[in-house]
Short mmCIF file of C-alpha atoms in Angstrom, two decimals:
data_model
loop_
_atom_site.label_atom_id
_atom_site.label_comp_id
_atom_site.label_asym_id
_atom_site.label_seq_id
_atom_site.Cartn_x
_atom_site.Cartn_y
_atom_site.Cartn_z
CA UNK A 152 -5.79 1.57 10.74
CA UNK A 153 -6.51 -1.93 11.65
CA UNK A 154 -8.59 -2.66 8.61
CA UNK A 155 -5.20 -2.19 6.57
CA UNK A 156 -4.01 -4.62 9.10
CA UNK A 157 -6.74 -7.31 8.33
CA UNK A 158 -6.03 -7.47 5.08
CA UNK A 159 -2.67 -7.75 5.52
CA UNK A 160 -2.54 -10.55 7.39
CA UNK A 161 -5.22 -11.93 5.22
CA UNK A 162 -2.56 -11.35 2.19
CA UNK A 163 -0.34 -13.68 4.55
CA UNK A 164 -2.63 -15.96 5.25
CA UNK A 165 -3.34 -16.91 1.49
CA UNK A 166 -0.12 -16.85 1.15
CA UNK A 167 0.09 -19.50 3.45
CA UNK A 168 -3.12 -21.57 2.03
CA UNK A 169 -1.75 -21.46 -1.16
CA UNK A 170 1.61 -22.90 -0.43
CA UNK A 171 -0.15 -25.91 0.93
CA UNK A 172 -2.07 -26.07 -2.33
CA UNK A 173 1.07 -25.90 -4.46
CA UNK A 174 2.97 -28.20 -2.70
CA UNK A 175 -0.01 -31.10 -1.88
CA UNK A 176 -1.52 -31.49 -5.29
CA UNK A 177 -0.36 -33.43 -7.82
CA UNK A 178 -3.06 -32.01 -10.61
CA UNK A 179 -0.89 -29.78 -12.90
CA UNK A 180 -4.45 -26.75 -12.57
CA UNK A 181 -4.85 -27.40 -9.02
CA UNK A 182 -1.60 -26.13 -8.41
CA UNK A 183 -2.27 -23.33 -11.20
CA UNK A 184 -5.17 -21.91 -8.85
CA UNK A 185 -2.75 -22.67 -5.66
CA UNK A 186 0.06 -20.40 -7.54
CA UNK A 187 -3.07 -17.48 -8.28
CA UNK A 188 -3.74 -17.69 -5.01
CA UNK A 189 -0.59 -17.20 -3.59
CA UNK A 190 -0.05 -14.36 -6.51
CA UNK A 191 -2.98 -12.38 -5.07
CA UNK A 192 -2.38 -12.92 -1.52
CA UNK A 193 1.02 -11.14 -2.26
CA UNK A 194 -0.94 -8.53 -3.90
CA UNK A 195 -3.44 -7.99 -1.03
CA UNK A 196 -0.36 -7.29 1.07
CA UNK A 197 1.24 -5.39 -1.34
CA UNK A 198 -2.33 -3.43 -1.83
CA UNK A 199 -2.74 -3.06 2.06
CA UNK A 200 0.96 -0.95 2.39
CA UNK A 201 -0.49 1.44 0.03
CA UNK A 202 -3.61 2.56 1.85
CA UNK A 203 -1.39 2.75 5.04
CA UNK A 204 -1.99 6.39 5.92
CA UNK A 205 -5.45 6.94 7.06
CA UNK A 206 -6.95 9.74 5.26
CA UNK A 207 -4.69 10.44 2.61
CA UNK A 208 -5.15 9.34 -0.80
CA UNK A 209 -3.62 5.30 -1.52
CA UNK A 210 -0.61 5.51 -3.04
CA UNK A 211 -1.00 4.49 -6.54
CA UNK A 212 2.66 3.43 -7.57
CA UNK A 213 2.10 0.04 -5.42
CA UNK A 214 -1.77 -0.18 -7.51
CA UNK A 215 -0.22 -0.04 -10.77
CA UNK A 216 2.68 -2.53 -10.23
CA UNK A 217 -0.19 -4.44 -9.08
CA UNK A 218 -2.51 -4.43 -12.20
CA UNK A 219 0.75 -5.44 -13.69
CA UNK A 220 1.36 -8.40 -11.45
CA UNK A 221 -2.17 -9.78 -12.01
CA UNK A 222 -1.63 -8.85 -15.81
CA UNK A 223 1.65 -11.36 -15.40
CA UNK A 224 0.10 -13.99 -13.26
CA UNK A 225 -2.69 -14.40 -16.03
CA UNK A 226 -0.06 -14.74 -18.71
CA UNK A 227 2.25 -17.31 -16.25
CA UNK A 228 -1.49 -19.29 -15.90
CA UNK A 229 -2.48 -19.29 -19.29
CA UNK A 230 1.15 -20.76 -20.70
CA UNK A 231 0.95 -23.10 -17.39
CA UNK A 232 -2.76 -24.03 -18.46
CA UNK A 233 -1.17 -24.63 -22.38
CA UNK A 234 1.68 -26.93 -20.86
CA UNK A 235 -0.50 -28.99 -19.15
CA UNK A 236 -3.26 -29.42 -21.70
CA UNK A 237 0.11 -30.28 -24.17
CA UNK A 238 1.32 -32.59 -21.69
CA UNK A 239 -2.10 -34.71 -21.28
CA UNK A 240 -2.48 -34.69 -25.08
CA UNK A 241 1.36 -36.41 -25.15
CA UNK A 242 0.15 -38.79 -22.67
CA UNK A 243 -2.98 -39.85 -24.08
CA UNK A 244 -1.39 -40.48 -27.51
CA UNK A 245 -1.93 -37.34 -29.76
CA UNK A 246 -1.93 -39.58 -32.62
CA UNK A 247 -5.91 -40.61 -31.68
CA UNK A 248 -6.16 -36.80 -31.95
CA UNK A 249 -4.76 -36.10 -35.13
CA UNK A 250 -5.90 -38.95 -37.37
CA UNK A 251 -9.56 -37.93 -36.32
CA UNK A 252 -9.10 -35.00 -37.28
CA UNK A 253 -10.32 -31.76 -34.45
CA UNK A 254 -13.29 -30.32 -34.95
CA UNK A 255 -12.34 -27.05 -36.22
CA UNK A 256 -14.58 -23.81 -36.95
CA UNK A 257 -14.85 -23.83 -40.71
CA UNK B 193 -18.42 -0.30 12.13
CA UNK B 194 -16.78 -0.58 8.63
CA UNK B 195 -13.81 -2.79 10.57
CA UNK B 196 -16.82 -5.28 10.95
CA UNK B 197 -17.21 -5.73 7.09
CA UNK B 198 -13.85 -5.68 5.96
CA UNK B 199 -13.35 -8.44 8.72
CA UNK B 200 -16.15 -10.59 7.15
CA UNK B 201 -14.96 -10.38 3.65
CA UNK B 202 -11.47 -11.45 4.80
CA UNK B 203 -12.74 -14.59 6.62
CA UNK B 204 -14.83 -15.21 3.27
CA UNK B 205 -11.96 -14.84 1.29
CA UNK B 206 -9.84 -17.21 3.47
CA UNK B 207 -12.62 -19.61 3.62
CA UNK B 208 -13.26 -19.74 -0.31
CA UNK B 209 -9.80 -19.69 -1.39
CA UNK B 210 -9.18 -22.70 1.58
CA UNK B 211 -12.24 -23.98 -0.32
CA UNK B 212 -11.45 -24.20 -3.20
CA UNK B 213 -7.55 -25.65 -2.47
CA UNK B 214 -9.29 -28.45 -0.49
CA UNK B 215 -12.00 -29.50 -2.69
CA UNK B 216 -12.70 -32.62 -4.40
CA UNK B 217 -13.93 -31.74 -7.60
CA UNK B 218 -11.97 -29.10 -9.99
CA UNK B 219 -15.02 -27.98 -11.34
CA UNK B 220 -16.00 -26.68 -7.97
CA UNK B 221 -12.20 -25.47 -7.04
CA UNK B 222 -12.41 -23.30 -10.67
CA UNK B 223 -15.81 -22.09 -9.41
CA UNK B 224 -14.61 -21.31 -5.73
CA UNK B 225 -11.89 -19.81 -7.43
CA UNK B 226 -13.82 -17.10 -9.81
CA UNK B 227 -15.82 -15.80 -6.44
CA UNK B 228 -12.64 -15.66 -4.60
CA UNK B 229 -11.36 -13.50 -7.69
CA UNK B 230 -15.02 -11.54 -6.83
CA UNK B 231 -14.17 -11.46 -3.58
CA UNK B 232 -11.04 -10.20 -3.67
CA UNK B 233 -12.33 -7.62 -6.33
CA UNK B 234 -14.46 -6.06 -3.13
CA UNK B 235 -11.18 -5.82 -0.96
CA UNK B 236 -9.70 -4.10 -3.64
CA UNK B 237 -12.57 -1.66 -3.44
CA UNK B 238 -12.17 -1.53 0.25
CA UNK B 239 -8.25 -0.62 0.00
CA UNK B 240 -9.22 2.48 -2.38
CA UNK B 241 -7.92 0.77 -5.64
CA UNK B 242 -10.71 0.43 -7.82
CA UNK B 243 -8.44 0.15 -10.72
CA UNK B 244 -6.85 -2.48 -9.05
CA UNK B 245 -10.30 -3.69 -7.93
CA UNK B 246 -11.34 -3.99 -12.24
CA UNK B 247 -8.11 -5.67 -13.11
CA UNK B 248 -9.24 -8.70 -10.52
CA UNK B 249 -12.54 -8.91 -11.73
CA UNK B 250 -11.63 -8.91 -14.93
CA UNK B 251 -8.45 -10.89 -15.40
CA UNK B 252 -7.84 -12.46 -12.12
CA UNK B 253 -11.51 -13.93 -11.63
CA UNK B 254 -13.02 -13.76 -15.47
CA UNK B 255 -10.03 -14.83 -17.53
CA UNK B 256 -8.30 -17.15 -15.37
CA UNK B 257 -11.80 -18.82 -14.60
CA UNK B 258 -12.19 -19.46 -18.28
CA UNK B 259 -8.57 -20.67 -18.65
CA UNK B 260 -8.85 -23.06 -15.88
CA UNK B 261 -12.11 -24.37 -17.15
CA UNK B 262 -10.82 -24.89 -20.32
CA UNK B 263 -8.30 -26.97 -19.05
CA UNK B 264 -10.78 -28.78 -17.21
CA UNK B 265 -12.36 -29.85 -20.52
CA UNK B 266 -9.05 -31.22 -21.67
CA UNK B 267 -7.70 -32.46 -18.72
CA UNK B 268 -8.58 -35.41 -16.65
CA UNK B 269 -9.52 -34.74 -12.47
CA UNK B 270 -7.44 -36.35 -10.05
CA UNK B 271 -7.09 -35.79 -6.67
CA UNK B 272 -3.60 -37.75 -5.84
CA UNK B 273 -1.28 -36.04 -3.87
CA UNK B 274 2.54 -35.14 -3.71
CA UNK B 275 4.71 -36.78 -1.68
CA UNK B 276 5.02 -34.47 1.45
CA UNK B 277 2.41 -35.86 3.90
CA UNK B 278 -0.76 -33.24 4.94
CA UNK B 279 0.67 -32.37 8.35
CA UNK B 280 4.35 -31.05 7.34
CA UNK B 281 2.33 -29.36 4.66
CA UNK B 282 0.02 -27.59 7.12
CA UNK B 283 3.18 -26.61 8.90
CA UNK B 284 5.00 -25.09 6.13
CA UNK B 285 2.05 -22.68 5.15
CA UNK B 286 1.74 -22.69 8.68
CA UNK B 287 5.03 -21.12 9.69
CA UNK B 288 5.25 -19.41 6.00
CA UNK B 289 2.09 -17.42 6.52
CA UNK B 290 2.88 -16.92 10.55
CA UNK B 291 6.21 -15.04 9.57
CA UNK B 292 4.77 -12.83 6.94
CA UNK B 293 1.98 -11.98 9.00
CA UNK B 294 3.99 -11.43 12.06
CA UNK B 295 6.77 -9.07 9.50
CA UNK B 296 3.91 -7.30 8.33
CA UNK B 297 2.35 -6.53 11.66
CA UNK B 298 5.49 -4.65 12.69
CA UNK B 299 5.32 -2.39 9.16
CA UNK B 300 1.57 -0.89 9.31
CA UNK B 301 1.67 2.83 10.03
CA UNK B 302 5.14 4.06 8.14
CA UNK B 303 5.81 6.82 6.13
CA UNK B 304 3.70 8.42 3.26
CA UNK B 305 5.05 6.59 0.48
CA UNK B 306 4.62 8.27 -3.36
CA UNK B 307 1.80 9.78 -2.75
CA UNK B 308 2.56 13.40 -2.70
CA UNK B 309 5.57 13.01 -5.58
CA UNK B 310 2.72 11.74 -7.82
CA UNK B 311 0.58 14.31 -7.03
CA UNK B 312 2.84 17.04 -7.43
CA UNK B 313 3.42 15.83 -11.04
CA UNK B 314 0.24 15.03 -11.92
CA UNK B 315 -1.12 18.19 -13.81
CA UNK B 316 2.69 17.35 -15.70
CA UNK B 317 1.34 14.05 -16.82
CA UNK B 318 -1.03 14.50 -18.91
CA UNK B 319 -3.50 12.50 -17.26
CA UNK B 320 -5.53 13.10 -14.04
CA UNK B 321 -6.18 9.19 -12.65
CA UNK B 322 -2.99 8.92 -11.25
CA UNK B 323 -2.86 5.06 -11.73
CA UNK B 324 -3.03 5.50 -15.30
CA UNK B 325 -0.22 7.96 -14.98
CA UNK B 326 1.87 5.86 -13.21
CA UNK B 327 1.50 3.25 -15.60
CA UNK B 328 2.02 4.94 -18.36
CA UNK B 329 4.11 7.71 -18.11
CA UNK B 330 5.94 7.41 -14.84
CA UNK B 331 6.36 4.17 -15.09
CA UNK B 332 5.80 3.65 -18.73
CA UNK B 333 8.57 1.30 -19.94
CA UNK B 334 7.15 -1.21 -17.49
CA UNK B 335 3.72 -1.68 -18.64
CA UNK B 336 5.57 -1.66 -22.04
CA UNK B 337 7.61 -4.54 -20.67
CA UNK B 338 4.46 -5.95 -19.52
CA UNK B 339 2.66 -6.03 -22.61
CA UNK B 340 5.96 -8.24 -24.04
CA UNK B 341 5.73 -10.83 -21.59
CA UNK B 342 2.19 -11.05 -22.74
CA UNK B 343 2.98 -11.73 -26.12
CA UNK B 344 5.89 -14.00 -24.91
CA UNK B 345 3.61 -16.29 -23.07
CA UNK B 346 1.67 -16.36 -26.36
CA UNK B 347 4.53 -17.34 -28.63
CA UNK B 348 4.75 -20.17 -25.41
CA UNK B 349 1.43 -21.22 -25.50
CA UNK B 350 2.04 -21.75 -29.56
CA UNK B 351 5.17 -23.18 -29.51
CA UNK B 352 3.96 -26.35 -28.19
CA UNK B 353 1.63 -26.93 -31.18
CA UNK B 354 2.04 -30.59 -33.10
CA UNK B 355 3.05 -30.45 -36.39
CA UNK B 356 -0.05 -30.22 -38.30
CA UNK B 357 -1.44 -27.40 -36.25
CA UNK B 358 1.47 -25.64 -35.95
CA UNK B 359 0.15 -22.43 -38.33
CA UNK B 360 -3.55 -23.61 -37.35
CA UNK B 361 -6.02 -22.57 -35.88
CA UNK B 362 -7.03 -22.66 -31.54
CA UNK B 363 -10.61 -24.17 -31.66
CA UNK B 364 -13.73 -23.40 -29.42
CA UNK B 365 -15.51 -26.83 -27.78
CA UNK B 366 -19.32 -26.21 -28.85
CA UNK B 367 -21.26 -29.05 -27.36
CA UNK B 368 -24.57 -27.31 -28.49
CA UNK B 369 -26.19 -26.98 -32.00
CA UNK B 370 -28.19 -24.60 -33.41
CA UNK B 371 -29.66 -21.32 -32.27
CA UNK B 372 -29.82 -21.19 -28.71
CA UNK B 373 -29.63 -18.94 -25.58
CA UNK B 374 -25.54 -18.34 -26.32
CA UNK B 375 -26.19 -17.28 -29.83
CA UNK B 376 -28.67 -14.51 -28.78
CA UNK B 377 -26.67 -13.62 -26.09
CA UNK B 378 -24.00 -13.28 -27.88
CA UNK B 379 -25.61 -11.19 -30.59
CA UNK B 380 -27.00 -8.50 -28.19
CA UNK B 381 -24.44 -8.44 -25.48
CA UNK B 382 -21.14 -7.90 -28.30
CA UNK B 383 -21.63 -4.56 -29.41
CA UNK B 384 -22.75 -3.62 -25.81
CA UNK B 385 -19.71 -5.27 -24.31
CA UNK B 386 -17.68 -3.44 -27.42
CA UNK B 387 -18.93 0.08 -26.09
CA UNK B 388 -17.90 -0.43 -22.36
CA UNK B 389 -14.72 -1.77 -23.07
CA UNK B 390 -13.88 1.45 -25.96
CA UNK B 391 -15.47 3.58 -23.07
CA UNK B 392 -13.44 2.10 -20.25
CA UNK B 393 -10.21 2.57 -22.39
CA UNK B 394 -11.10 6.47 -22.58
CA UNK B 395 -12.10 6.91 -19.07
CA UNK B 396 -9.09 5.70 -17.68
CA UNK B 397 -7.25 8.80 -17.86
CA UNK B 398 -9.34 10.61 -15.94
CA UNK B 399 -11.63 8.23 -13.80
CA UNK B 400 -10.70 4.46 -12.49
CA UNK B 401 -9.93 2.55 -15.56
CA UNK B 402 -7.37 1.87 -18.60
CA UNK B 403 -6.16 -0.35 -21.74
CA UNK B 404 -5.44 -3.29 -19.39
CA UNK B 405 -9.47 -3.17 -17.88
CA UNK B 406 -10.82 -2.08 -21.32
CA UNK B 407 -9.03 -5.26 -23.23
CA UNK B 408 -9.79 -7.70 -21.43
CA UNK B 409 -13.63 -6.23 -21.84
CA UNK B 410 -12.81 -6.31 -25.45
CA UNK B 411 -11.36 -9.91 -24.96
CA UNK B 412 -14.22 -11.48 -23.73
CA UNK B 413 -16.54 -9.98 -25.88
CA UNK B 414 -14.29 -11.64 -29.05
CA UNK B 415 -14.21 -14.94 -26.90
CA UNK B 416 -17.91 -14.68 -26.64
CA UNK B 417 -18.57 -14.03 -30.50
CA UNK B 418 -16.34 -17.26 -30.73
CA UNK B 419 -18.01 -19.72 -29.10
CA UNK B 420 -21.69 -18.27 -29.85
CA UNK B 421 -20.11 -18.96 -32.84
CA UNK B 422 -20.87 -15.77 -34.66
CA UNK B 423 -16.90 -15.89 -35.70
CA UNK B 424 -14.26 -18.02 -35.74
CA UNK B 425 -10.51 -18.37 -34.38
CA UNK B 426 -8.52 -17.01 -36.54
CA UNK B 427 -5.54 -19.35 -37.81
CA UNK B 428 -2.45 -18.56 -35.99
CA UNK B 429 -0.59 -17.24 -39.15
CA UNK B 430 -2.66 -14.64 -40.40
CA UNK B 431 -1.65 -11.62 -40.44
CA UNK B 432 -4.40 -9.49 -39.60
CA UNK B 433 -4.25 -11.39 -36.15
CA UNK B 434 -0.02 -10.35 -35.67
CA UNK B 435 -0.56 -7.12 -36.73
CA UNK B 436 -3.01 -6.49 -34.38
CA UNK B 437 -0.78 -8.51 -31.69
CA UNK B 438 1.91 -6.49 -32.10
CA UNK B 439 0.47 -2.69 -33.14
CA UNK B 440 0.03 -1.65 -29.30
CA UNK B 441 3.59 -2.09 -28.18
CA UNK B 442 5.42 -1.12 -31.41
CA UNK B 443 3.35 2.02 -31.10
CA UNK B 444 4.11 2.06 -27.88
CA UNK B 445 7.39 1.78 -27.96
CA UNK B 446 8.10 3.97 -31.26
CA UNK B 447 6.23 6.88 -29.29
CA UNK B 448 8.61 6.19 -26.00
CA UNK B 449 11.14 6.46 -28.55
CA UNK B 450 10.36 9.89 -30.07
CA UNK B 451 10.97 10.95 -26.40
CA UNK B 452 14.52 10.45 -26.75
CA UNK B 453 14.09 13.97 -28.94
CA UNK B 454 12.34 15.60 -25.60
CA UNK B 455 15.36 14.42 -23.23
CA UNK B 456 15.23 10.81 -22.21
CA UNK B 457 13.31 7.51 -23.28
CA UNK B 458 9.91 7.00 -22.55
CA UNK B 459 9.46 10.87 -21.44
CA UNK B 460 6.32 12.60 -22.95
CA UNK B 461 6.53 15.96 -23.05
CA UNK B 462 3.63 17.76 -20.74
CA UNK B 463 1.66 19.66 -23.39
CA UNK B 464 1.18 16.50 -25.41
CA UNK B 465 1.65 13.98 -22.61
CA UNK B 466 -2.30 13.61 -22.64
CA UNK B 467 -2.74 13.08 -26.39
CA UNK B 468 -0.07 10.83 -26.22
CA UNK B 469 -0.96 8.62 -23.74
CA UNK B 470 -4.83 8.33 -24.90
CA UNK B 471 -3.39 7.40 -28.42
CA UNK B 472 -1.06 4.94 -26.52
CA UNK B 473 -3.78 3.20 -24.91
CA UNK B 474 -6.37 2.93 -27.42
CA UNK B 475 -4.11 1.18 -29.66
CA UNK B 476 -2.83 -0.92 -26.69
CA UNK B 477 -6.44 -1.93 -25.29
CA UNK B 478 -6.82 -3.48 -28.96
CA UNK B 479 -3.41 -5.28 -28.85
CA UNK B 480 -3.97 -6.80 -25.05
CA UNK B 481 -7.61 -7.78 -26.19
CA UNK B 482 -6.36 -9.93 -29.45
CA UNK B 483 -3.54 -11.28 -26.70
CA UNK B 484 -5.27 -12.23 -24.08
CA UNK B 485 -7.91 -13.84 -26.39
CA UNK B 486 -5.77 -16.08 -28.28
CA UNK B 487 -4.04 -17.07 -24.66
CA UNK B 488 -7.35 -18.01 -23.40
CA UNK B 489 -8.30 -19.91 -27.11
CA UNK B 490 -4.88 -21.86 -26.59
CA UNK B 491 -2.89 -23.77 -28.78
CA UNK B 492 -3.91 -24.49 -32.32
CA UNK B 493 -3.64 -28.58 -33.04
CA UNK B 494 -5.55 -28.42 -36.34
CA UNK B 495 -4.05 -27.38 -39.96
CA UNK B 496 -6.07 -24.23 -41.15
#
């Protein structure tokens, strides 16, 4: 049983380490891996309840509303990662972008 | 014995993910980041969920790792911090991460859990993986849910197109000309990476797998096409591209629908449960593949 209990409190842990992440940096994707990470440290604890019983089978309800959380998290990073790539081309001047013209696949 | 390995990956999993928050350079964070995804992927073995386990590996460390390098390319380093100095920080995760762990300490050793429901209507399902038939039949209108935030974080990541490129197309940095190692690689490792993913997508319903494994398989081998560039992004508006977006959860849904007839939404009745559900997530694998490429490819700033 206490190998369900390592990983547990290794789910709180990153938990923990990711909070720090999120709330030092300033960098719009550091804080994109700090929010993963605090995403799949939730998971790990999440993941660690379902093997609780020794010997049984894990119970899958928790694994699939997992693979749907990770799912999620990808879709929250990818519209984060969008946001701040849109953001940094405001800020540069997306004007220098669009007169030159990007170079597209033909 | 095993305790002593599943204690060693944890403290490697603490110390790359603390890694990767701390370091300097974001290329190295994104890279600590992917083999913390890896990582993580093993725990996931560890804890009995190997579907779990392939979702990770896939999307958590593959996907992401792409997406974040990506934004690398477009978005300049810096390392300046947020107001709250280091040491309040430190206490925050601190205390944060000391009252999970200390809640969670108290709950290990409970009850079964669903175990034994799920089991008991397995054979009924259709399906004998029983993550796959949570996902899709017992729990079926969530992963149909899920599949619509997908392609709601896509109409996000296209809404903030400028003008021109608002119907354009996403583009695919190539900083090398020519044939080269990428090219090749991509010629011979397509069609191979097609066959796992289609074969990953059918396995599921019987052995660790499904349409959420299987397309991002199918993803990346589309992604890779692109930037060997064997093919190109599609422009935003065509329509092969939405129909393909949307097929898997219209069918989806239309089939949840037809269950109405059976007794209640989103019920598949047992002797064509299996059919349905293999149908389901064929179709499904394909829409989640052309999704989660074009939210990796980003947003289109070019006219077509």
């Amino acid at each position: 049983m206490s190998s369900i209990l390592v990983y547990s409190l290794t789910g709180a842990a990153l938990i923990g380490i990711g909070i720090y992440g999120f709330v030092r940096s300033a960098h719009l994707l550091r804080r994109l891996i700090a929010f993963n990470i605090v995403g799949s440290g939730v998971f790990l604890l999440f993941g660690a309840f379902a093997r609780r019983i020794s010997g049984a089978e894990a119970d899958p309800v928790p694994q699939a509303i997992i693979i749907t959380g990770i799912v999620v998290a990808f879709a929250a990073t990818a519209l984060g990662a969008a946001l701040a790539i849109a953001l940094e081309h405001k800020r540069r001047g997306a004007s220098v972008e669009e007169v030159e013209g990007e170079e597209g696949n033909a | 014995m095993t305790h002593a390995f599943d204690i060693l990956l944890c403290l490697m999993i603490l110390a790359v993910s603390g890694a990767a928050i701390m370091g300097r350079d974001l290329f190295v964070s994104i890279a600590l980041f992917v083999i913390y995804g890896l990582l993580l992927a093993i725990a996931w073995v560890r804890l009995d969920a190997i579907d779990v386990a392939l979702a990770e590996a896939a999307i958590g460390a593959g996907l992401s790792g792409i997406l974040l390098l990506r934004g690398l390319s477009e978005v300049r380093d810096s390392t300046a911090k947020r107001a709250l100095r280091a040491p309040l920080t430190i206490l925050l995760g601190t205390s944060v991460a000391a009252a999970v762990g200390w809640a969670v300490s108290d709950l290990v050793e409970r009850e079964l859990g669903l175990q034994q429901r799920v089991g008991e209507h397995l054979a009924a399902s259709g399906v004998a993986n029983p993550v796959t038939a949570v996902l899709l039949n017992f729990r079926g209108w969530d992963t149909l849910l899920e599949s619509i935030v997908l392609l709601a974080a896509l109409a996000g990541v296209w809404a903030v197109s400028p003008g021109r490129g608002a119907l354009g197309r996403p583009h695919v940095h190539r900083h090398l000309a020519g044939e080269d190692v990428l090219s090749t690689f991509g010629r011979f490792l397509a069609p191979l990476g097609f066959v796992v993913g289609a074969y990953v997508v059918w396995t599921g319903s019987s052995a660790p797998g499904g349409a959420f494994q299987a397309g991002t398989v199918l993803a990346a081998v589309w992604l890779l096409t692109m930037m060997a560039k064997l093919s190109s992004p599609p422009a935003i508006s065509d329509l092969r591209l939405r129909t393909a977006l949307i097929i898997g959860p219209l069918l989806f849904l239309a089939v949840g629908s037809t269950g109405l007839l059976a007794g209640a939404f989103f019920s598949f009745p047992a002797p064509h449960a299996g059919v349905m559900i293999v149908a389901i997530e064929l179709v499904l694998a394909v829409s989640i593949a052309a999704t989660l490429a074009m939210l990796v490819l980003g947003t289109p700033r070019s006219a077509p």
